JSON list of C-alpha atoms in Angstrom, two decimals:
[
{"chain": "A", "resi": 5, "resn": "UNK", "atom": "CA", "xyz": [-9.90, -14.74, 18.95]},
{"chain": "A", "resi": 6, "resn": "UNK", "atom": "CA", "xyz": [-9.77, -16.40, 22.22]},
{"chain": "A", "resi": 7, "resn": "UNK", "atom": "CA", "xyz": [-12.03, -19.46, 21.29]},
{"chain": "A", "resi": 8, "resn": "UNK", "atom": "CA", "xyz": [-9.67, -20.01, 18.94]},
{"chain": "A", "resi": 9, "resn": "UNK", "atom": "CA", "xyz": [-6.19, -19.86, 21.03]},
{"chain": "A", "resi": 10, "resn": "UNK", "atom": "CA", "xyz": [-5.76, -23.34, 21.43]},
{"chain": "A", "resi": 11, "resn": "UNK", "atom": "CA", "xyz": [-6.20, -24.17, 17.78]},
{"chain": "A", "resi": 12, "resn": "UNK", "atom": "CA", "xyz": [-3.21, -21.45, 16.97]},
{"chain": "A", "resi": 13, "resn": "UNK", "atom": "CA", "xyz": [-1.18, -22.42, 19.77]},
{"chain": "A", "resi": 14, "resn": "UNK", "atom": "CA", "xyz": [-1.09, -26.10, 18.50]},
{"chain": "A", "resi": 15, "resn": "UNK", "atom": "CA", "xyz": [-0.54, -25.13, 15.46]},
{"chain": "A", "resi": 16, "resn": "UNK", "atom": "CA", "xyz": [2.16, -23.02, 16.64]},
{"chain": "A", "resi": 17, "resn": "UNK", "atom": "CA", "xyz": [3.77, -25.70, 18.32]},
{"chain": "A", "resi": 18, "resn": "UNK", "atom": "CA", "xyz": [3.57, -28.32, 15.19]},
{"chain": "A", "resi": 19, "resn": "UNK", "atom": "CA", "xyz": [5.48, -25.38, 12.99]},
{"chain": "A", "resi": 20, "resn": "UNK", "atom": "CA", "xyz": [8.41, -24.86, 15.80]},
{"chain": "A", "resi": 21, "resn": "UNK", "atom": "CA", "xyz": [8.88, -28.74, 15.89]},
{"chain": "A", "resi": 22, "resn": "UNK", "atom": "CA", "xyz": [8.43, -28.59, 12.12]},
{"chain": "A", "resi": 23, "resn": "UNK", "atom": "CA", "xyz": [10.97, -25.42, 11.49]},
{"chain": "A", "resi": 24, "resn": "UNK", "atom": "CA", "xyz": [13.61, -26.83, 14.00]},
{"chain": "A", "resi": 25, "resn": "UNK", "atom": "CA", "xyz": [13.31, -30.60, 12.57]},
{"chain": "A", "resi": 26, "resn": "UNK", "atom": "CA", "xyz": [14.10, -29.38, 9.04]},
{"chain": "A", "resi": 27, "resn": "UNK", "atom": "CA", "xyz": [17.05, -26.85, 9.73]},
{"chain": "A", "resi": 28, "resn": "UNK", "atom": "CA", "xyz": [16.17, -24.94, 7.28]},
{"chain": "A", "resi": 29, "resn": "UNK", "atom": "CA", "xyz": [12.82, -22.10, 6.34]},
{"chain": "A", "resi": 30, "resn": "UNK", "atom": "CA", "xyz": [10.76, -24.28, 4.03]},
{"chain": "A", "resi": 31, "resn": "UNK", "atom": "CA", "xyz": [8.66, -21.63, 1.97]},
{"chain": "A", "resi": 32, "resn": "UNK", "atom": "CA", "xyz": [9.86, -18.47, 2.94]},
{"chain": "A", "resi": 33, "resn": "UNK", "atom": "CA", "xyz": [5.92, -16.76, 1.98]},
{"chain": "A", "resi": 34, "resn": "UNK", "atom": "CA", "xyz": [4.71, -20.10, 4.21]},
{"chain": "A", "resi": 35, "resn": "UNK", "atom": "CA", "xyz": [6.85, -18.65, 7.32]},
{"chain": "A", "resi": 36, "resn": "UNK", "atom": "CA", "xyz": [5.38, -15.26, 6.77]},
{"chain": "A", "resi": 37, "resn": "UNK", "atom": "CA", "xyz": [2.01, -15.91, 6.47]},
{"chain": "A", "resi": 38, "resn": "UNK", "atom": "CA", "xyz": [2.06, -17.80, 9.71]},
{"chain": "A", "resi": 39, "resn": "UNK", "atom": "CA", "xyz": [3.75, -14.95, 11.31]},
{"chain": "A", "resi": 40, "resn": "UNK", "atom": "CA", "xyz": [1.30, -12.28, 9.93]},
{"chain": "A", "resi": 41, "resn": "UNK", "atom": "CA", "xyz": [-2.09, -14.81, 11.02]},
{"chain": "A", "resi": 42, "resn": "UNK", "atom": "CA", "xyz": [-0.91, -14.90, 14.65]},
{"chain": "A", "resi": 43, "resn": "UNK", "atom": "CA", "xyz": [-0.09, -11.27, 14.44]},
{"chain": "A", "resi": 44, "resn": "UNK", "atom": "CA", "xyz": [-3.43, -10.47, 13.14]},
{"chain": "A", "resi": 45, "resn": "UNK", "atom": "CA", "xyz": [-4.97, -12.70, 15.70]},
{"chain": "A", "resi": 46, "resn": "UNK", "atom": "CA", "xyz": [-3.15, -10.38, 18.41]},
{"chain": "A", "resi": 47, "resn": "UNK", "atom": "CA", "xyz": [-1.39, -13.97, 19.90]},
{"chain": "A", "resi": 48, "resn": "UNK", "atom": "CA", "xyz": [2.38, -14.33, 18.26]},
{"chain": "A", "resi": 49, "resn": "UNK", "atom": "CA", "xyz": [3.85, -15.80, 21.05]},
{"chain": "A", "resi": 50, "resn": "UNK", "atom": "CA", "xyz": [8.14, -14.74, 21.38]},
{"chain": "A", "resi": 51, "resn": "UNK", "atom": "CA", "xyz": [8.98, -18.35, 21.45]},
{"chain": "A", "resi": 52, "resn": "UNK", "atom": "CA", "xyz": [7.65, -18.85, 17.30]},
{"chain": "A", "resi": 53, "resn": "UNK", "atom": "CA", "xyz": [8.79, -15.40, 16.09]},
{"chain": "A", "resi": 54, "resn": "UNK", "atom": "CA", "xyz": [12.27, -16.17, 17.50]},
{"chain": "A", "resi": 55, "resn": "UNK", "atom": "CA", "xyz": [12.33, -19.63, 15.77]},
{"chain": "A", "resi": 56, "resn": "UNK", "atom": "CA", "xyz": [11.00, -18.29, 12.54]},
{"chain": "A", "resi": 57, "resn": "UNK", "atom": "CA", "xyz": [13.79, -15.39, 12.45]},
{"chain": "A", "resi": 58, "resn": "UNK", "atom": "CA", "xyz": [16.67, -17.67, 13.41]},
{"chain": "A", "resi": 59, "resn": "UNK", "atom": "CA", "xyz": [15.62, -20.26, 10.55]},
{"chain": "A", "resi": 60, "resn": "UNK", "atom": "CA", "xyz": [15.18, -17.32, 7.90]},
{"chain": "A", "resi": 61, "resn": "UNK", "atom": "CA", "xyz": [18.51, -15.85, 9.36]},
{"chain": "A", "resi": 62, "resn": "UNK", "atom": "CA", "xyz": [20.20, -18.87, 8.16]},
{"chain": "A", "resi": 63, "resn": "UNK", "atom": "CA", "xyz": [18.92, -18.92, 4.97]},
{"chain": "A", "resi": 64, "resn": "UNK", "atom": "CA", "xyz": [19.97, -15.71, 4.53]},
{"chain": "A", "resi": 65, "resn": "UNK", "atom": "CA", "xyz": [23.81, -16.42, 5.71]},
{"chain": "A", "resi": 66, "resn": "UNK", "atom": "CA", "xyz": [23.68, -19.17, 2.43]},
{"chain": "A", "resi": 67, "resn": "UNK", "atom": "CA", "xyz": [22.85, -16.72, 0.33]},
{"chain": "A", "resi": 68, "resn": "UNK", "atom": "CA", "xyz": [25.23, -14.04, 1.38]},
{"chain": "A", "resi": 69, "resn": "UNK", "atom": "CA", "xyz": [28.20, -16.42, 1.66]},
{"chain": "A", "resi": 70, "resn": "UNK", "atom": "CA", "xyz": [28.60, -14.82, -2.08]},
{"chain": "A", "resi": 71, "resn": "UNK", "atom": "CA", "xyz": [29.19, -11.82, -0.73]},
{"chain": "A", "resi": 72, "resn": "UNK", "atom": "CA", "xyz": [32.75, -10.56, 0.35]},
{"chain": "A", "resi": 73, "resn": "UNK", "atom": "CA", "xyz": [31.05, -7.31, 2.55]},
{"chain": "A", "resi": 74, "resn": "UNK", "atom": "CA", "xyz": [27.52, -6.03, 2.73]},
{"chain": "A", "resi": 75, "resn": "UNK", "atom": "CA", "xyz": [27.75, -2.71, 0.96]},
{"chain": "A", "resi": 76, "resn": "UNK", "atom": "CA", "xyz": [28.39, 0.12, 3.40]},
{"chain": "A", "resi": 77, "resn": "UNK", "atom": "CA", "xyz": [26.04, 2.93, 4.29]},
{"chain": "A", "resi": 78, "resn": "UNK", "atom": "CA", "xyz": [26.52, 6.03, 2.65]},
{"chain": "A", "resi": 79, "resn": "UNK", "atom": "CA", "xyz": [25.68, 9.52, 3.29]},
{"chain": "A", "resi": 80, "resn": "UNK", "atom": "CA", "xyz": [22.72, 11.46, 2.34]},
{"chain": "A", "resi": 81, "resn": "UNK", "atom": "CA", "xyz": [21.38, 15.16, 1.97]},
{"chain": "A", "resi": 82, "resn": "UNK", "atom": "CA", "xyz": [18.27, 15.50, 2.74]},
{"chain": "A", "resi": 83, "resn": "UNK", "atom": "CA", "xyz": [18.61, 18.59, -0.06]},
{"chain": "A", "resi": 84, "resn": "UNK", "atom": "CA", "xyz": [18.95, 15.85, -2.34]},
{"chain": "A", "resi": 85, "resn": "UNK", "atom": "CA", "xyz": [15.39, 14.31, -1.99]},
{"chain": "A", "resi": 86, "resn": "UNK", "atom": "CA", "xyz": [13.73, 17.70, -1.10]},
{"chain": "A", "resi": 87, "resn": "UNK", "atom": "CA", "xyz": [14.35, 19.06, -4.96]},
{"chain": "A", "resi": 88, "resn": "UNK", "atom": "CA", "xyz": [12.14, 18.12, -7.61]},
{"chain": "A", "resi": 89, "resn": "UNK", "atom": "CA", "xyz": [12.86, 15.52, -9.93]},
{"chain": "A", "resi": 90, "resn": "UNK", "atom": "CA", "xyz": [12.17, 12.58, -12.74]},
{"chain": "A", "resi": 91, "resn": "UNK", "atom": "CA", "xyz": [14.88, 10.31, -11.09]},
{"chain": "A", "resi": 92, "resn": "UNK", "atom": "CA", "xyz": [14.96, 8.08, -7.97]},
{"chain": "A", "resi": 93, "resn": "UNK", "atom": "CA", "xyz": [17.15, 8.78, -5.76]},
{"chain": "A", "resi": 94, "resn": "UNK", "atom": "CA", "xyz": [18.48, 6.98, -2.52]},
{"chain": "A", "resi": 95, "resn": "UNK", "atom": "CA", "xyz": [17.47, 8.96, 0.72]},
{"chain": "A", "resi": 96, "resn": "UNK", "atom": "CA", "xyz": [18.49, 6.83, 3.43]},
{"chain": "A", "resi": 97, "resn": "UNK", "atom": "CA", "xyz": [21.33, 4.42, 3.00]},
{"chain": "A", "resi": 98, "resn": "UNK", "atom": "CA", "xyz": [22.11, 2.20, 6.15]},
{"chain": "A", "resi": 99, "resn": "UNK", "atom": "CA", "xyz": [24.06, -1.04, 6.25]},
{"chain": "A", "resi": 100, "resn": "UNK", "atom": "CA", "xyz": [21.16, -3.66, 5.29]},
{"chain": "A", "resi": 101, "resn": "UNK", "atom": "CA", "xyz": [18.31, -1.89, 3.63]},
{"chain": "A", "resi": 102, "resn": "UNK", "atom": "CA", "xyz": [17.90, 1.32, 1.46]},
{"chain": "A", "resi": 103, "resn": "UNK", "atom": "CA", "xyz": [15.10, 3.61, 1.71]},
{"chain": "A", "resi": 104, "resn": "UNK", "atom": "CA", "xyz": [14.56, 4.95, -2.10]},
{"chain": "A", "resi": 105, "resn": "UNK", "atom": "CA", "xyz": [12.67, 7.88, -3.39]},
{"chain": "A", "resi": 106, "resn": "UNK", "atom": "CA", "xyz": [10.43, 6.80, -6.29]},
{"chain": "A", "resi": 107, "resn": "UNK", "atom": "CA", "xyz": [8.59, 9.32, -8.75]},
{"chain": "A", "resi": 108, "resn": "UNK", "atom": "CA", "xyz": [5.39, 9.29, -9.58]},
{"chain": "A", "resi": 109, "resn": "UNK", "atom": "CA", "xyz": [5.26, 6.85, -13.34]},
{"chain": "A", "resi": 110, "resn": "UNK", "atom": "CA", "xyz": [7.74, 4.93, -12.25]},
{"chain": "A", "resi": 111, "resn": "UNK", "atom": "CA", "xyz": [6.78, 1.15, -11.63]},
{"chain": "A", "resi": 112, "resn": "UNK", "atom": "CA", "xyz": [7.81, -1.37, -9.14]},
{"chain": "A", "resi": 113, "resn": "UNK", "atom": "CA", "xyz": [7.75, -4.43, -11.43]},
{"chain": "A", "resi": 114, "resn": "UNK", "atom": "CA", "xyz": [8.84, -7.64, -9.59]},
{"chain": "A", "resi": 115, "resn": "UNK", "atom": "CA", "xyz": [7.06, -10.76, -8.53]},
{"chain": "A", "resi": 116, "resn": "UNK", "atom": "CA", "xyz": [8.39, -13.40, -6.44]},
{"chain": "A", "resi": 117, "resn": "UNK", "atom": "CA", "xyz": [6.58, -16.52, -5.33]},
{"chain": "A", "resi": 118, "resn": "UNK", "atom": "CA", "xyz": [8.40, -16.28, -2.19]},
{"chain": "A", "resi": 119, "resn": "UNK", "atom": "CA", "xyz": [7.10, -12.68, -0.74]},
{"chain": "A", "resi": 120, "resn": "UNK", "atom": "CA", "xyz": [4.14, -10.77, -0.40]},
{"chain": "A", "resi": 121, "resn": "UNK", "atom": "CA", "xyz": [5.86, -8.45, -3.07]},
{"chain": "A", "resi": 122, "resn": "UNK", "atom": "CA", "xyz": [3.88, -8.29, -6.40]},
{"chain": "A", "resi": 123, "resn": "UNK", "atom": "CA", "xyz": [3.99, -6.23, -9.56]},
{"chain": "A", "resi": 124, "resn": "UNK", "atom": "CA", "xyz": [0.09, -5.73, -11.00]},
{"chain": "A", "resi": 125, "resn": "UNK", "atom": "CA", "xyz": [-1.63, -7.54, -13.81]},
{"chain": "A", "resi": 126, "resn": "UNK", "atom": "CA", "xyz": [-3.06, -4.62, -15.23]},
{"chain": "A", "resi": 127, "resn": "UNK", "atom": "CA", "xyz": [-0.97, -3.56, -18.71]},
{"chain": "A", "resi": 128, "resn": "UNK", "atom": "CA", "xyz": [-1.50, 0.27, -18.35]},
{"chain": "A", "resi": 129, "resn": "UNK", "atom": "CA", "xyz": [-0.13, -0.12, -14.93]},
{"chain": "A", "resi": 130, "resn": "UNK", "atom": "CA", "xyz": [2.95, -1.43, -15.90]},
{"chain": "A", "resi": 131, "resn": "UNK", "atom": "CA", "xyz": [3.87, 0.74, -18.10]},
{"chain": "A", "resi": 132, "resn": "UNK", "atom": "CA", "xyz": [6.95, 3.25, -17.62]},
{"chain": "A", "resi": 133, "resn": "UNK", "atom": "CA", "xyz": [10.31, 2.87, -16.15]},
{"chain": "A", "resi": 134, "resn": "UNK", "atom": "CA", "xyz": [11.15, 0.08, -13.68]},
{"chain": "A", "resi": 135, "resn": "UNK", "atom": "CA", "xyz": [12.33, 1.05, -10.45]},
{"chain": "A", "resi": 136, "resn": "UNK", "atom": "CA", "xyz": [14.46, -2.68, -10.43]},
{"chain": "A", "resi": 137, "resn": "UNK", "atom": "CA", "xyz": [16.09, -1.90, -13.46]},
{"chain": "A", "resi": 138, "resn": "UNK", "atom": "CA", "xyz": [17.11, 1.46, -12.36]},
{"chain": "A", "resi": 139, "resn": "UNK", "atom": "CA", "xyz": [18.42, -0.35, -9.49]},
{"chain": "A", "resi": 140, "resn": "UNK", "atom": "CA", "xyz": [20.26, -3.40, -11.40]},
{"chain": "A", "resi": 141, "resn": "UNK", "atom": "CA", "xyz": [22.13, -0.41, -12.82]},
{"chain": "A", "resi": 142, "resn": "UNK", "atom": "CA", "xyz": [23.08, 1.36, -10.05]},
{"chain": "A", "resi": 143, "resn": "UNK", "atom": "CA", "xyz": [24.00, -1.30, -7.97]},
{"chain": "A", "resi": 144, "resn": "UNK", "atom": "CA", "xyz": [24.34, -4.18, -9.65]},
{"chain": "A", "resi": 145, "resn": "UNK", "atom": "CA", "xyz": [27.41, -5.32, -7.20]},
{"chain": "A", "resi": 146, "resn": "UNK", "atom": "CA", "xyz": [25.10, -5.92, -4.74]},
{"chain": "A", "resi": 147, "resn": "UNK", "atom": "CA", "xyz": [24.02, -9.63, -5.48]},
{"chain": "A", "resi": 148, "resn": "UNK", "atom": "CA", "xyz": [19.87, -9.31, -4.39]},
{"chain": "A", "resi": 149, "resn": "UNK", "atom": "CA", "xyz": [19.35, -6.48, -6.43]},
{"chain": "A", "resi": 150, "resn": "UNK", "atom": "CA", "xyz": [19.80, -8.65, -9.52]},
{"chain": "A", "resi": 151, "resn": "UNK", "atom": "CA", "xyz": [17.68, -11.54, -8.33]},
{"chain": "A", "resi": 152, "resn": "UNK", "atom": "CA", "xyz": [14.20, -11.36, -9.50]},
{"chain": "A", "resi": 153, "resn": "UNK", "atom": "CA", "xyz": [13.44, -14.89, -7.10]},
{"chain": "A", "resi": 154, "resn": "UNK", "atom": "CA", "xyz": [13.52, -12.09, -3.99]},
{"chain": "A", "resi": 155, "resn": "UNK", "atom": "CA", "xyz": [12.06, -9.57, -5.91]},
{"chain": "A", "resi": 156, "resn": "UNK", "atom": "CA", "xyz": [15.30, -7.42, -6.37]},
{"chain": "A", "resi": 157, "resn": "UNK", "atom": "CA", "xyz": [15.09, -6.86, -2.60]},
{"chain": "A", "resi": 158, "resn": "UNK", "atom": "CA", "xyz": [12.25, -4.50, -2.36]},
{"chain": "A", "resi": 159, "resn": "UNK", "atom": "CA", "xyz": [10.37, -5.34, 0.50]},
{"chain": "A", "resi": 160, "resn": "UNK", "atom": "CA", "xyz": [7.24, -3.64, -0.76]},
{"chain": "A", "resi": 161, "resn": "UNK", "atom": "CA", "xyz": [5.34, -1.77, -3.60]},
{"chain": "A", "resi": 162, "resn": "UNK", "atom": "CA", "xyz": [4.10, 1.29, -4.60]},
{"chain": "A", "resi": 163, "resn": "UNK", "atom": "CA", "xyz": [1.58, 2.05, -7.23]},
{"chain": "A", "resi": 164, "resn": "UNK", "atom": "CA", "xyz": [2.98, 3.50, -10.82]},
{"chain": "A", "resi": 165, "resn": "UNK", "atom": "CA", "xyz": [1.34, 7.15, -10.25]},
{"chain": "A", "resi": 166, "resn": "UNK", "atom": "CA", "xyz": [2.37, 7.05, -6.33]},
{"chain": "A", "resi": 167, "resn": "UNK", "atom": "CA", "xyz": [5.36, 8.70, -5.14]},
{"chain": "A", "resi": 168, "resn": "UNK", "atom": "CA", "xyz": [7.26, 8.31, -1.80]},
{"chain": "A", "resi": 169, "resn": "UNK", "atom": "CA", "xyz": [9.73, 6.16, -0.06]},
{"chain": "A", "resi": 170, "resn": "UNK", "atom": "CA", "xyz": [10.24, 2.40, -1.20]},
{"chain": "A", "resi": 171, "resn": "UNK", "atom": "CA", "xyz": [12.43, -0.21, 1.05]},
{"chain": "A", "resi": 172, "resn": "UNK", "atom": "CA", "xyz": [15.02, -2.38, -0.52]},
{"chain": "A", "resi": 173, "resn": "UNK", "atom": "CA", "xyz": [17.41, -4.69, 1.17]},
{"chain": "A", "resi": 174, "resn": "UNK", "atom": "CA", "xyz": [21.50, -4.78, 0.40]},
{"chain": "A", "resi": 175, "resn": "UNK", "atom": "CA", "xyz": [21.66, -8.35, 1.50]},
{"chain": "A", "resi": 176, "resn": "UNK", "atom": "CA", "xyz": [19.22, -11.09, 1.91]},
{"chain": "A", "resi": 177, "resn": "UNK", "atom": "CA", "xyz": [19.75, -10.87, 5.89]},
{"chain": "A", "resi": 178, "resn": "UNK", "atom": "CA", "xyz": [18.28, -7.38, 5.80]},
{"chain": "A", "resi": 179, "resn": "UNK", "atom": "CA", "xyz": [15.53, -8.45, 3.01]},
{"chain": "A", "resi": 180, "resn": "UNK", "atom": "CA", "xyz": [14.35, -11.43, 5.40]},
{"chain": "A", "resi": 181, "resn": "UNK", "atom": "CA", "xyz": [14.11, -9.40, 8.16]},
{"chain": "A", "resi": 182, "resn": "UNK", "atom": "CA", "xyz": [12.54, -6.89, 6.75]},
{"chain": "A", "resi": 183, "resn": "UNK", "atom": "CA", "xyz": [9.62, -9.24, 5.08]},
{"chain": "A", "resi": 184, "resn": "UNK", "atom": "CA", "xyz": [9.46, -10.26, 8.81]},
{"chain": "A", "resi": 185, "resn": "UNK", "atom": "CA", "xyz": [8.79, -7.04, 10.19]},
{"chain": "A", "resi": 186, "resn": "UNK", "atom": "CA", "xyz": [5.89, -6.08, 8.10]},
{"chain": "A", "resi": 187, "resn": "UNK", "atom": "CA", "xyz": [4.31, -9.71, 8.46]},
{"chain": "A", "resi": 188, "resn": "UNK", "atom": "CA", "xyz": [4.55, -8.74, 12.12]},
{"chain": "A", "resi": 189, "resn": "UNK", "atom": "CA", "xyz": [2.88, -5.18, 11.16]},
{"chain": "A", "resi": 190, "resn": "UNK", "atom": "CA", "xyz": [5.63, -3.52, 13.25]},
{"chain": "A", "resi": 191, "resn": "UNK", "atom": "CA", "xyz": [6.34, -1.20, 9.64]},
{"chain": "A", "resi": 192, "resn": "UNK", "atom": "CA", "xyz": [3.62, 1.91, 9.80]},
{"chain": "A", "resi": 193, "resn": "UNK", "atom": "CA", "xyz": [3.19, 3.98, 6.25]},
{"chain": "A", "resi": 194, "resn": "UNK", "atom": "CA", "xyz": [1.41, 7.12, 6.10]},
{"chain": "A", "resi": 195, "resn": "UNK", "atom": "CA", "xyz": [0.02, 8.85, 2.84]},
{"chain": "A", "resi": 196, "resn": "UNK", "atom": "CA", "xyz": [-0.59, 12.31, 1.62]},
{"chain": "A", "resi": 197, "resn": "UNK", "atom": "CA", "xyz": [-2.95, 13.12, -0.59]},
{"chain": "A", "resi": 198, "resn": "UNK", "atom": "CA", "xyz": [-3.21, 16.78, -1.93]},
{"chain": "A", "resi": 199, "resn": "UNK", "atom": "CA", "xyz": [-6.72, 17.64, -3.09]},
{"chain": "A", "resi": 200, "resn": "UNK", "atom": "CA", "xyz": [-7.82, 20.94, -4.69]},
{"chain": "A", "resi": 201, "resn": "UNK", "atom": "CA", "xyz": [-10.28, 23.06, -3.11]},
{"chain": "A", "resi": 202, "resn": "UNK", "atom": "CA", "xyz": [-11.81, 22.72, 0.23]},
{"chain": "A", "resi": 203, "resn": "UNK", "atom": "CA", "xyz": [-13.68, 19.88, 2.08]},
{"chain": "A", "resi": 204, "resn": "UNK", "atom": "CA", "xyz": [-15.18, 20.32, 5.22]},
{"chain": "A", "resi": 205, "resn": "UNK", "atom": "CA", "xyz": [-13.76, 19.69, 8.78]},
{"chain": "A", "resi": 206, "resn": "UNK", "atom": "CA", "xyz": [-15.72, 17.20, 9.73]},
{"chain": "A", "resi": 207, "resn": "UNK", "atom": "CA", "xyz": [-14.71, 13.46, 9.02]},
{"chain": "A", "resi": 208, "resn": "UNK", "atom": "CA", "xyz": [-15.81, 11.26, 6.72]},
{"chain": "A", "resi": 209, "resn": "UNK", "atom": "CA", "xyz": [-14.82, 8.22, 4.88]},
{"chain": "A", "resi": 210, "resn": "UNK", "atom": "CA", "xyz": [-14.79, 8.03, 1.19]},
{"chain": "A", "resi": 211, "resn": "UNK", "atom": "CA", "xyz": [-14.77, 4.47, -0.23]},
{"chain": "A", "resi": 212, "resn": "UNK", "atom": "CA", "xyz": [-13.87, 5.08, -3.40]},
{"chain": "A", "resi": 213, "resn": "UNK", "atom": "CA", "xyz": [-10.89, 3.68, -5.55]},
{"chain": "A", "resi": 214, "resn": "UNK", "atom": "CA", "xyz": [-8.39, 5.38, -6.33]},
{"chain": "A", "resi": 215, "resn": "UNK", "atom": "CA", "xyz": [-8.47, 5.60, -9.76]}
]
């Protein structure tokens, strides 16, 4: 709120001095959750997001330094992930992030201390085949997709009995910035749900859960 502005702009200013002082991103979940509170509160100022970006752009260079090339993007039919199947399949390849198609029963099993990513504590809903293994086989070149610390590079989850598009990062550069864009809430996601039989046209809300 605005009563509150110059309480976030100070502490804005402490983290800059903070971020730059260290040279490196501290706690990369620390970072974000700054990021996401002054996003929320509708007063991210350019000045912190561009610190906050540069310092988690740097951590990502030491951790690609590994790599010899960030795996190239590759092309994709869109016949491919219009057919039915039981297998994910990669829809949109591009140079720093993958966009994957994940059937419903498959589970998105990570954790990481370090993201907003987490798999669920609930037994039944971990059961089935794990979207990061699938991946570890496929493209287990790619060094983030075998390191659980940043959660195999999926920058997000879906439930086990959801299907639709997943985002994981080829490098750490494209994971970071992608943890940064939806702390920012500049990543939108829309859902379908298919019910059977009719409802009325009027609207409504239904606060139920889902399962």
């Amino acid at each position: 709120s605005i009563e509150n502005r110059p309480l976030m702009d100070a502490i804005a200013a402490s983290s800059i001095t903070k971020i730059s002082a260290r040279g490196d991103s501290g706690r990369v979940m620390d970072l974000l959750s700054l990021v996401h509170a002054f996003a929320s509160a509708l007063v991210l100022e350019d000045e912190f997001l561009q610190v906050v970006a540069a310092s988690l752009q740097e951590r990502a260079a030491a951790q690609d330094k590994d790599e010899l090339v960030v795996p190239e993007s590759q092309s994709v039919e869109y016949a491919a992930f219009s057919d039915e199947s039981s297998e994910p399949r990669i829809v949109c390849d591009h140079p720093e992030v993958r966009a994957i198609w994940k059937p419903p029963g498959w589970v998105v099993a990570v954790r990481s201390d370090e993201t907003g990513v987490r798999d669920t504590d609930d037994p039944e809903e971990a059961r089935g085949p794990q979207l990061q293994q699938w991946l570890k086989e496929k493209y287990g070149d790619c060094a983030i997709a075998a390191d659980g610390a940043a959660a195999n590079g999926f920058l997000h989850r879906l439930d086990r009995d959801t299907s639709g598009i997943i985002l994981c990062a080829k490098s750490y550069r494209g994971y970071y910035d992608g943890l940064l864009q939806f702390a920012r809430g500049t990543v939108s996601k829309d859902y379908v749900c298919l019910c059977l039989g009719t409802l009325p046209p009027e609207v409504r809300l239904i606060d139920k859960p889902l399962r």
